[in-house]
PDB file of C-alpha atoms and ligand atoms in Angstrom:
ATOM      1  CA  MET Q  15       0.206  -0.048   0.191  1.00 56.00           C
ATOM      2  CA  ARG Q  16       1.243   3.907  -0.902  1.00 73.00           C
ATOM      3  CA  PRO Q  17      -0.822   6.234   0.999  1.00 72.00           C
ATOM      4  CA  ASP Q  18       1.517   8.855  -0.695  1.00 92.00           C
ATOM      5  CA  LYS Q  19      -0.003   7.886  -3.793  1.00 94.00           C
ATOM      6  CA  ASP Q  20      -3.182   6.858  -2.393  1.00 92.00           C
ATOM      7  CA  ASP Q  21      -3.263  10.688  -1.501  1.00 93.00           C
ATOM      8  CA  ARG Q  22      -1.877  12.115  -4.640  1.00 96.00           C
ATOM      9  CA  ILE Q  23      -5.058   9.760  -6.731  1.00 96.00           C
ATOM     10  CA  ARG Q  24      -7.747  11.954  -4.738  1.00 94.00           C
ATOM     11  CA  THR Q  25      -6.211  15.556  -4.339  1.00 95.00           C
ATOM     12  CA  SER Q  26      -6.186  15.045  -7.957  1.00 97.00           C
ATOM     13  CA  TRP Q  27      -9.711  14.053  -8.886  1.00 97.00           C
ATOM     14  CA  ASP Q  28     -10.436  17.380  -6.538  1.00 96.00           C
ATOM     15  CA  ASP Q  29      -7.824  19.523  -9.061  1.00 96.00           C
ATOM     16  CA  ASN Q  30      -9.075  17.897 -11.352  1.00 97.00           C
ATOM     17  CA  ALA Q  31     -13.520  18.016 -11.276  1.00 98.00           C
ATOM     18  CA  GLY Q  32     -14.206  20.698 -13.636  1.00 97.00           C
ATOM     19  CA  ARG Q  33     -11.999  19.871 -16.099  1.00 96.00           C
ATOM     20  CA  TRP Q  34     -13.169  15.668 -16.935  1.00 97.00           C
ATOM     21  CA  THR Q  35     -16.405  16.731 -15.764  1.00 98.00           C
ATOM     22  CA  GLU Q  36     -16.102  19.618 -18.938  1.00 96.00           C
ATOM     23  CA  ALA Q  37     -14.074  16.950 -21.281  1.00 96.00           C
ATOM     24  CA  VAL Q  38     -16.842  14.084 -20.301  1.00 97.00           C
ATOM     25  CA  ARG Q  39     -20.019  16.006 -20.696  1.00 97.00           C
ATOM     26  CA  ALA Q  40     -18.156  17.675 -24.154  1.00 96.00           C
ATOM     27  CA  GLY Q  41     -18.037  14.011 -25.276  1.00 95.00           C
ATOM     28  CA  SER Q  42     -14.514  14.834 -25.837  1.00 93.00           C
ATOM     29  CA  ILE Q  43     -12.550  11.992 -24.119  1.00 95.00           C
ATOM     30  CA  ARG Q  44     -12.614  10.137 -28.123  1.00 95.00           C
ATOM     31  CA  SER Q  45     -12.208   7.029 -26.275  1.00 96.00           C
ATOM     32  CA  ARG Q  46     -15.837   6.545 -24.901  1.00 97.00           C
ATOM     33  CA  GLY Q  47     -17.703   7.823 -28.193  1.00 97.00           C
ATOM     34  CA  ALA Q  48     -16.273   5.014 -29.913  1.00 97.00           C
ATOM     35  CA  GLY Q  49     -17.603   2.825 -28.143  1.00 98.00           C
ATOM     36  CA  THR Q  50     -16.633   2.758 -23.566  1.00 98.00           C
ATOM     37  CA  ASP Q  51     -19.941   4.096 -23.077  1.00 98.00           C
ATOM     38  CA  THR Q  52     -21.929   1.825 -24.717  1.00 98.00           C
ATOM     39  CA  ALA Q  53     -20.150  -1.208 -23.527  1.00 98.00           C
ATOM     40  CA  VAL Q  54     -20.594  -0.361 -19.516  1.00 98.00           C
ATOM     41  CA  VAL Q  55     -24.199   0.611 -20.256  1.00 98.00           C
ATOM     42  CA  GLU Q  56     -24.834  -2.918 -21.932  1.00 98.00           C
ATOM     43  CA  ALA Q  57     -22.289  -4.985 -19.966  1.00 98.00           C
ATOM     44  CA  VAL Q  58     -24.324  -3.604 -16.571  1.00 98.00           C
ATOM     45  CA  ALA Q  59     -28.414  -3.805 -18.483  1.00 98.00           C
ATOM     46  CA  ARG Q  60     -27.600  -7.614 -19.055  1.00 98.00           C
ATOM     47  CA  LEU Q  61     -27.523  -7.925 -14.955  1.00 98.00           C
ATOM     48  CA  ARG Q  62     -31.007  -6.549 -15.580  1.00 98.00           C
ATOM     49  CA  PRO Q  63     -30.653  -5.174 -11.997  1.00 98.00           C
ATOM     50  CA  GLY Q  64     -32.987  -3.264  -9.503  1.00 98.00           C
ATOM     51  CA  SER Q  65     -29.871  -1.503  -8.242  1.00 98.00           C
ATOM     52  CA  VAL Q  66     -26.223  -1.127  -8.643  1.00 98.00           C
ATOM     53  CA  LEU Q  67     -23.968   0.995  -7.053  1.00 98.00           C
ATOM     54  CA  ASP Q  68     -21.670   2.952  -8.921  1.00 98.00           C
ATOM     55  CA  VAL Q  69     -17.854   2.949  -7.682  1.00 98.00           C
ATOM     56  CA  GLY Q  70     -16.300   6.184  -7.798  1.00 98.00           C
ATOM     57  CA  CYS Q  71     -18.535   7.526 -10.047  1.00 98.00           C
ATOM     58  CA  GLY Q  72     -16.936  11.573 -10.841  1.00 98.00           C
ATOM     59  CA  GLU Q  73     -19.273  13.809 -12.470  1.00 98.00           C
ATOM     60  CA  GLY Q  74     -22.443  11.189 -12.003  1.00 98.00           C
ATOM     61  CA  TRP Q  75     -22.470  10.426 -16.320  1.00 98.00           C
ATOM     62  CA  LEU Q  76     -23.069   6.182 -15.551  1.00 98.00           C
ATOM     63  CA  ALA Q  77     -26.136   6.628 -13.115  1.00 98.00           C
ATOM     64  CA  ARG Q  78     -27.542   9.315 -14.687  1.00 98.00           C
ATOM     65  CA  ARG Q  79     -27.490   6.946 -18.025  1.00 98.00           C
ATOM     66  CA  LEU Q  80     -27.981   3.559 -15.981  1.00 98.00           C
ATOM     67  CA  ALA Q  81     -31.406   4.968 -14.586  1.00 98.00           C
ATOM     68  CA  GLN Q  82     -32.609   6.784 -17.062  1.00 98.00           C
ATOM     69  CA  ASP Q  83     -31.915   3.688 -19.756  1.00 98.00           C
ATOM     70  CA  LEU Q  84     -32.947   0.877 -16.861  1.00 98.00           C
ATOM     71  CA  GLY Q  85     -35.542   2.330 -14.823  1.00 97.00           C
ATOM     72  CA  CYS Q  86     -32.960   0.770 -11.660  1.00 97.00           C
ATOM     73  CA  ARG Q  87     -32.299   1.905  -8.772  1.00 98.00           C
ATOM     74  CA  VAL Q  88     -28.511   4.110  -8.234  1.00 98.00           C
ATOM     75  CA  VAL Q  89     -26.156   5.575  -6.309  1.00 98.00           C
ATOM     76  CA  GLY Q  90     -23.357   7.602  -6.397  1.00 98.00           C
ATOM     77  CA  VAL Q  91     -20.104   6.736  -4.452  1.00 98.00           C
ATOM     78  CA  ASP Q  92     -16.848   8.662  -5.759  1.00 98.00           C
ATOM     79  CA  GLY Q  93     -14.216   9.974  -3.454  1.00 97.00           C
ATOM     80  CA  SER Q  94     -13.650  13.876  -5.002  1.00 97.00           C
ATOM     81  CA  ALA Q  95     -16.195  16.231  -3.348  1.00 97.00           C
ATOM     82  CA  GLU Q  96     -16.292  19.000  -6.262  1.00 97.00           C
ATOM     83  CA  LEU Q  97     -17.086  15.616  -8.318  1.00 98.00           C
ATOM     84  CA  VAL Q  98     -19.994  14.315  -6.222  1.00 98.00           C
ATOM     85  CA  ARG Q  99     -20.878  18.083  -5.534  1.00 98.00           C
ATOM     86  CA  LEU Q 100     -21.328  18.299  -9.292  1.00 98.00           C
ATOM     87  CA  ALA Q 101     -23.102  15.228  -9.988  1.00 98.00           C
ATOM     88  CA  ARG Q 102     -25.370  16.600  -7.451  1.00 98.00           C
ATOM     89  CA  ASP Q 103     -26.444  19.603  -9.644  1.00 98.00           C
ATOM     90  CA  ALA Q 104     -26.524  17.720 -12.993  1.00 98.00           C
ATOM     91  CA  ASP Q 105     -29.077  15.399 -11.237  1.00 98.00           C
ATOM     92  CA  PRO Q 106     -30.753  16.693  -8.344  1.00 98.00           C
ATOM     93  CA  THR Q 107     -32.796  14.333  -7.248  1.00 97.00           C
ATOM     94  CA  GLY Q 108     -30.480  11.383  -7.972  1.00 98.00           C
ATOM     95  CA  ASP Q 109     -28.606   9.692  -4.623  1.00 98.00           C
ATOM     96  CA  TYR Q 110     -24.802  11.032  -4.713  1.00 98.00           C
ATOM     97  CA  ARG Q 111     -22.217  10.570  -1.160  1.00 98.00           C
ATOM     98  CA  ARG Q 112     -18.870  11.769  -0.732  1.00 98.00           C
ATOM     99  CA  ILE Q 113     -17.031   8.319   0.686  1.00 97.00           C
ATOM    100  CA  ASP Q 114     -13.613   7.486  -0.165  1.00 96.00           C
ATOM    101  CA  TYR Q 115     -13.255   3.487  -0.861  1.00 97.00           C
ATOM    102  CA  GLY Q 116     -10.975   4.269   2.010  1.00 96.00           C
ATOM    103  CA  ALA Q 117     -13.784   4.256   4.054  1.00 97.00           C
ATOM    104  CA  ILE Q 118     -15.773   1.714   2.219  1.00 98.00           C
ATOM    105  CA  ALA Q 119     -13.156  -1.482   3.101  1.00 97.00           C
ATOM    106  CA  ALA Q 120     -13.397  -0.041   6.575  1.00 97.00           C
ATOM    107  CA  ASP Q 121     -17.222   0.178   6.782  1.00 96.00           C
ATOM    108  CA  PRO Q 122     -19.451  -1.203   3.859  1.00 95.00           C
ATOM    109  CA  ALA Q 123     -22.463  -0.711   5.481  1.00 95.00           C
ATOM    110  CA  LEU Q 124     -21.363   2.778   4.668  1.00 94.00           C
ATOM    111  CA  LEU Q 125     -23.131   1.934   1.774  1.00 94.00           C
ATOM    112  CA  GLY Q 126     -26.211   2.147   1.860  1.00 90.00           C
ATOM    113  CA  GLY Q 127     -26.391  -1.741  -0.249  1.00 90.00           C
ATOM    114  CA  PRO Q 128     -27.644  -4.211  -1.111  1.00 97.00           C
ATOM    115  CA  PHE Q 129     -26.962  -3.600  -4.162  1.00 98.00           C
ATOM    116  CA  ASP Q 130     -27.881  -6.263  -7.608  1.00 98.00           C
ATOM    117  CA  ALA Q 131     -24.932  -5.303  -9.490  1.00 98.00           C
ATOM    118  CA  VAL Q 132     -21.904  -2.806  -8.583  1.00 98.00           C
ATOM    119  CA  VAL Q 133     -20.167  -1.056 -11.409  1.00 98.00           C
ATOM    120  CA  ALA Q 134     -16.883   0.588 -11.439  1.00 99.00           C
ATOM    121  CA  ASN Q 135     -15.744   2.789 -14.761  1.00 99.00           C
ATOM    122  CA  PHE Q 136     -12.237   3.256 -15.662  1.00 98.00           C
ATOM    123  CA  ALA Q 137     -12.771   4.121 -10.697  1.00 98.00           C
ATOM    124  CA  LEU Q 138      -9.985   1.227  -9.633  1.00 98.00           C
ATOM    125  CA  LEU Q 139      -6.173   3.220 -10.009  1.00 98.00           C
ATOM    126  CA  SER Q 140      -4.749   2.437  -6.791  1.00 97.00           C
ATOM    127  CA  GLU Q 141      -1.719  -0.994  -6.003  1.00 97.00           C
ATOM    128  CA  GLU Q 142      -4.011  -1.528  -2.932  1.00 96.00           C
ATOM    129  CA  MET Q 143      -7.751  -2.476  -4.299  1.00 96.00           C
ATOM    130  CA  SER Q 144      -8.259  -5.993  -1.942  1.00 97.00           C
ATOM    131  CA  GLY Q 145      -9.997  -4.051   1.246  1.00 98.00           C
ATOM    132  CA  LEU Q 146     -12.853  -2.730  -1.426  1.00 98.00           C
ATOM    133  CA  LEU Q 147     -13.167  -5.427  -3.986  1.00 98.00           C
ATOM    134  CA  ARG Q 148     -14.193  -7.423  -0.083  1.00 97.00           C
ATOM    135  CA  ALA Q 149     -16.925  -4.325   1.117  1.00 98.00           C
ATOM    136  CA  LEU Q 150     -18.313  -4.544  -2.677  1.00 98.00           C
ATOM    137  CA  LEU Q 151     -19.120  -8.479  -2.602  1.00 96.00           C
ATOM    138  CA  ARG Q 152     -19.952  -7.722   1.052  1.00 96.00           C
ATOM    139  CA  ALA Q 153     -22.517  -4.571  -0.490  1.00 97.00           C
ATOM    140  CA  ALA Q 154     -23.560  -7.697  -2.942  1.00 97.00           C
ATOM    141  CA  PRO Q 155     -24.044 -10.380  -2.191  1.00 95.00           C
ATOM    142  CA  GLY Q 156     -25.336 -12.519  -4.728  1.00 94.00           C
ATOM    143  CA  GLY Q 157     -24.837  -9.503  -6.563  1.00 97.00           C
ATOM    144  CA  ALA Q 158     -22.120  -8.745 -10.007  1.00 98.00           C
ATOM    145  CA  LEU Q 159     -19.421  -6.240 -10.075  1.00 98.00           C
ATOM    146  CA  VAL Q 160     -18.830  -5.166 -13.703  1.00 98.00           C
ATOM    147  CA  ILE Q 161     -14.966  -3.503 -13.713  1.00 99.00           C
ATOM    148  CA  GLN Q 162     -14.035  -0.902 -17.136  1.00 98.00           C
ATOM    149  CA  THR Q 163     -10.662  -0.025 -17.268  1.00 98.00           C
ATOM    150  CA  VAL Q 164      -7.583   0.837 -19.584  1.00 98.00           C
ATOM    151  CA  HIS Q 165      -6.964  -2.768 -21.468  1.00 98.00           C
ATOM    152  CA  PRO Q 166      -3.578  -3.298 -20.375  1.00 98.00           C
ATOM    153  CA  TRP Q 167      -1.670  -4.666 -23.750  1.00 96.00           C
ATOM    154  CA  VAL Q 168      -2.816  -0.961 -25.058  1.00 96.00           C
ATOM    155  CA  ALA Q 169      -1.960   1.109 -21.713  1.00 96.00           C
ATOM    156  CA  CYS Q 170       1.471  -0.959 -21.272  1.00 95.00           C
ATOM    157  CA  GLY Q 171       2.785   0.735 -23.988  1.00 92.00           C
ATOM    158  CA  ASP Q 172       6.892   0.396 -24.166  1.00 92.00           C
ATOM    159  CA  GLY Q 173       7.142   0.243 -20.517  1.00 92.00           C
ATOM    160  CA  PRO Q 174       7.385  -3.080 -19.191  1.00 95.00           C
ATOM    161  CA  TYR Q 175       4.957  -6.036 -18.626  1.00 98.00           C
ATOM    162  CA  LYS Q 176       4.287  -5.889 -15.828  1.00 97.00           C
ATOM    163  CA  ASP Q 177       2.333  -4.185 -12.198  1.00 98.00           C
ATOM    164  CA  GLY Q 178       3.981  -1.074 -11.335  1.00 97.00           C
ATOM    165  CA  TRP Q 179       2.912   3.116 -10.644  1.00 97.00           C
ATOM    166  CA  ARG Q 180       3.193   4.259 -13.685  1.00 96.00           C
ATOM    167  CA  GLU Q 181       1.703   8.492 -14.115  1.00 96.00           C
ATOM    168  CA  GLU Q 182      -1.273  10.271 -16.413  1.00 96.00           C
ATOM    169  CA  THR Q 183      -0.746  13.672 -17.191  1.00 95.00           C
ATOM    170  CA  PHE Q 184      -3.294  14.302 -19.143  1.00 94.00           C
ATOM    171  CA  ALA Q 185      -1.463  14.879 -22.761  1.00 91.00           C
ATOM    172  CA  ALA Q 186      -4.099  14.102 -24.091  1.00 89.00           C
ATOM    173  CA  PHE Q 187      -6.252  16.926 -22.387  1.00 86.00           C
ATOM    174  CA  GLY Q 188      -3.275  19.048 -23.373  1.00 85.00           C
ATOM    175  CA  ALA Q 189      -1.947  18.198 -20.416  1.00 73.00           C
ATOM    176  CA  GLU Q 190      -2.100  22.006 -19.312  1.00 87.00           C
ATOM    177  CA  GLY Q 191      -3.216  23.239 -15.937  1.00 91.00           C
ATOM    178  CA  TRP Q 192      -4.064  19.210 -15.363  1.00 95.00           C
ATOM    179  CA  SER Q 193      -2.935  17.472 -11.605  1.00 96.00           C
ATOM    180  CA  ARG Q 194      -0.625  14.994 -12.827  1.00 96.00           C
ATOM    181  CA  MET Q 195      -1.699  11.444 -10.699  1.00 97.00           C
ATOM    182  CA  PRO Q 196      -0.334   8.225 -10.509  1.00 97.00           C
ATOM    183  CA  TRP Q 197      -2.265   4.717 -11.498  1.00 98.00           C
ATOM    184  CA  PHE Q 198      -1.350   1.527 -10.633  1.00 98.00           C
ATOM    185  CA  TYR Q 199      -0.783  -0.140 -14.443  1.00 98.00           C
ATOM    186  CA  ARG Q 200      -1.380  -3.981 -13.744  1.00 98.00           C
ATOM    187  CA  THR Q 201      -1.789  -7.624 -15.932  1.00 98.00           C
ATOM    188  CA  LEU Q 202      -4.252  -8.991 -17.182  1.00 98.00           C
ATOM    189  CA  ALA Q 203      -3.151 -12.248 -14.645  1.00 98.00           C
ATOM    190  CA  SER Q 204      -3.256  -9.424 -12.003  1.00 98.00           C
ATOM    191  CA  TRP Q 205      -6.856  -8.573 -12.690  1.00 98.00           C
ATOM    192  CA  HIS Q 206      -7.335 -11.240 -12.443  1.00 98.00           C
ATOM    193  CA  GLU Q 207      -6.034 -13.119  -9.284  1.00 98.00           C
ATOM    194  CA  GLU Q 208      -7.097  -9.791  -7.322  1.00 98.00           C
ATOM    195  CA  LEU Q 209     -10.648 -10.741  -7.569  1.00 98.00           C
ATOM    196  CA  THR Q 210     -10.197 -13.993  -7.626  1.00 97.00           C
ATOM    197  CA  ALA Q 211      -8.435 -13.364  -3.549  1.00 97.00           C
ATOM    198  CA  ALA Q 212     -10.977 -10.688  -2.933  1.00 97.00           C
ATOM    199  CA  GLY Q 213     -13.637 -14.008  -3.701  1.00 96.00           C
ATOM    200  CA  TRP Q 214     -14.873 -12.413  -6.812  1.00 98.00           C
ATOM    201  CA  ARG Q 215     -15.190 -15.477  -9.732  1.00 97.00           C
ATOM    202  CA  VAL Q 216     -14.860 -13.563 -14.028  1.00 97.00           C
ATOM    203  CA  ASP Q 217     -17.334 -14.699 -15.966  1.00 97.00           C
ATOM    204  CA  ALA Q 218     -16.692 -12.004 -18.809  1.00 98.00           C
ATOM    205  CA  VAL Q 219     -13.599 -10.670 -19.982  1.00 98.00           C
ATOM    206  CA  ARG Q 220     -14.952  -8.329 -23.186  1.00 98.00           C
ATOM    207  CA  GLU Q 221     -12.613  -6.289 -25.018  1.00 98.00           C
ATOM    208  CA  PRO Q 222     -14.613  -3.513 -26.895  1.00 98.00           C
ATOM    209  CA  ALA Q 223     -12.282  -2.445 -30.227  1.00 98.00           C
ATOM    210  CA  ASP Q 224     -11.727   0.945 -31.861  1.00 97.00           C
ATOM    211  CA  PRO Q 225     -14.681   0.806 -34.616  1.00 97.00           C
ATOM    212  CA  GLU Q 226     -11.079   2.636 -36.667  1.00 96.00           C
ATOM    213  CA  SER Q 227      -8.425   0.849 -35.968  1.00 96.00           C
ATOM    214  CA  GLY Q 228      -9.786  -2.340 -34.667  1.00 97.00           C
ATOM    215  CA  ARG Q 229      -7.659  -1.916 -31.449  1.00 97.00           C
ATOM    216  CA  PRO Q 230      -9.699  -2.338 -28.064  1.00 98.00           C
ATOM    217  CA  LEU Q 231     -10.691   0.363 -26.523  1.00 98.00           C
ATOM    218  CA  SER Q 232     -10.772  -0.902 -22.847  1.00 98.00           C
ATOM    219  CA  LEU Q 233     -10.493  -4.207 -20.946  1.00 98.00           C
ATOM    220  CA  LEU Q 234     -14.562  -5.003 -19.453  1.00 98.00           C
ATOM    221  CA  LEU Q 235     -14.844  -7.435 -16.522  1.00 98.00           C
ATOM    222  CA  THR Q 236     -18.110  -8.953 -15.185  1.00 98.00           C
ATOM    223  CA  CYS Q 237     -17.743 -11.580 -12.636  1.00 98.00           C
ATOM    224  CA  THR Q 238     -19.922 -12.727  -9.752  1.00 97.00           C
ATOM    225  CA  SER Q 239     -19.864 -13.893  -6.539  1.00 91.00           C
ATOM    226  CA  ARG Q 240     -17.506 -16.653  -6.259  1.00 76.00           C
ATOM    227  CA  PRO Q 241     -19.710 -19.633  -3.618  1.00 68.00           C
ATOM    228  CA  ALA Q 242     -17.440 -20.641  -0.549  1.00 55.00           C
ATOM    229  CA  ALA Q 243     -15.726 -23.873  -1.546  1.00 53.00           C
TER     230      ALA Q 243
HETATM  231  C1  LIG Z 309     -10.994   8.276 -14.344  1.00 66.18           C
HETATM  232  S1  LIG Z 309     -13.034   8.681 -13.242  1.00 66.18           S
HETATM  233  C2  LIG Z 309     -14.122   7.374 -13.346  1.00 66.18           C
HETATM  234  C3  LIG Z 309     -15.153   8.703 -13.272  1.00 66.18           C
HETATM  235  C4  LIG Z 309     -16.169   7.682 -13.736  1.00 66.18           C
HETATM  236  N1  LIG Z 309     -16.505   6.555 -12.848  1.00 66.18           N
HETATM  237  C5  LIG Z 309     -16.204   8.033 -14.651  1.00 66.18           C
HETATM  238  O1  LIG Z 309     -16.625   7.524 -15.258  1.00 66.18           O
HETATM  239  O2  LIG Z 309     -16.745   9.585 -15.940  1.00 66.18           O
HETATM  240  C6  LIG Z 309     -12.215   7.815 -11.535  1.00 66.18           C
HETATM  241  C7  LIG Z 309     -13.027   8.316 -10.567  1.00 66.18           C
HETATM  242  O3  LIG Z 309     -12.868   7.317  -9.206  1.00 66.18           O
HETATM  243  C8  LIG Z 309     -12.435   8.016  -8.103  1.00 66.18           C
HETATM  244  N2  LIG Z 309     -11.713   7.662  -7.052  1.00 66.18           N
HETATM  245  C9  LIG Z 309     -10.372   7.356  -7.370  1.00 66.18           C
HETATM  246  N3  LIG Z 309      -9.685   6.335  -6.011  1.00 66.18           N
HETATM  247  C10 LIG Z 309     -10.285   6.824  -4.929  1.00 66.18           C
HETATM  248  C11 LIG Z 309     -10.721   6.267  -3.530  1.00 66.18           C
HETATM  249  N4  LIG Z 309      -9.761   5.772  -3.237  1.00 66.18           N
HETATM  250  N5  LIG Z 309     -12.554   6.835  -2.996  1.00 66.18           N
HETATM  251  C12 LIG Z 309     -13.353   7.267  -3.964  1.00 66.18           C
HETATM  252  N6  LIG Z 309     -12.755   7.738  -5.363  1.00 66.18           N
HETATM  253  C13 LIG Z 309     -11.940   7.996  -5.648  1.00 66.18           C
HETATM  254  C14 LIG Z 309     -12.000   9.967  -8.625  1.00 66.18           C
HETATM  255  O4  LIG Z 309     -13.313  10.474  -7.977  1.00 66.18           O
HETATM  256  C15 LIG Z 309     -12.782   9.482  -9.917  1.00 66.18           C
HETATM  257  O5  LIG Z 309     -13.778  10.169  -9.915  1.00 66.18           O
END
């Protein structure tokens, strides 16, 4: 565990909240329009959930979309006070709460479950996630977990295909004015090991593809709770 890195992840989202919200809402993140938004909504819709927890909901686009398209109850949680404020502003009747993953790991009851499904869209960024994953299992007993994240073979770039901390400069957004963010790169095997060790079983692996290049836009994992042996 690297508390310094976790603190920097958290503060970067507070610093970047306004710019990030503008980028998401203006549709200027190309990969999202090219397929990752649709892919995560479809993955959750397949589960036909009556209730969904959106972990690391950010400014809340996915919570709003799921509530509208699926008619389900959605709770969005995020550690950034500013992003939670922006989510509430956009959806005053929605349920958005400022809760840090560390607090969820310590007390899953804070989430007010049970939920049929949990979704984390590009929101698991730290090395330490076992406590959170175990807590989510308790928040969605018998339910499902959908994780969308960067595709390890694409995000690897020229670096080694090995777990480790990397730094997001937000160069794709022009970098200027953005606060850099450390994030923990994981291989495919590492994702599988983390999830399995926490009690989740990976049921489906999807790789939404860029219609132009044919390359994967993301890695999308659907998991269910693993029955005790
Ligand atoms: C890349 S954004 C994704 C936001 C949203 N899921 C979306 O699809 O637009 C990552 C989000 O994870 C949240 N996050 C990261 N680490 C967190 C932590 N330790 N506790 C709570 N939220 C965290 C950030 O505040 C940020 O809103």
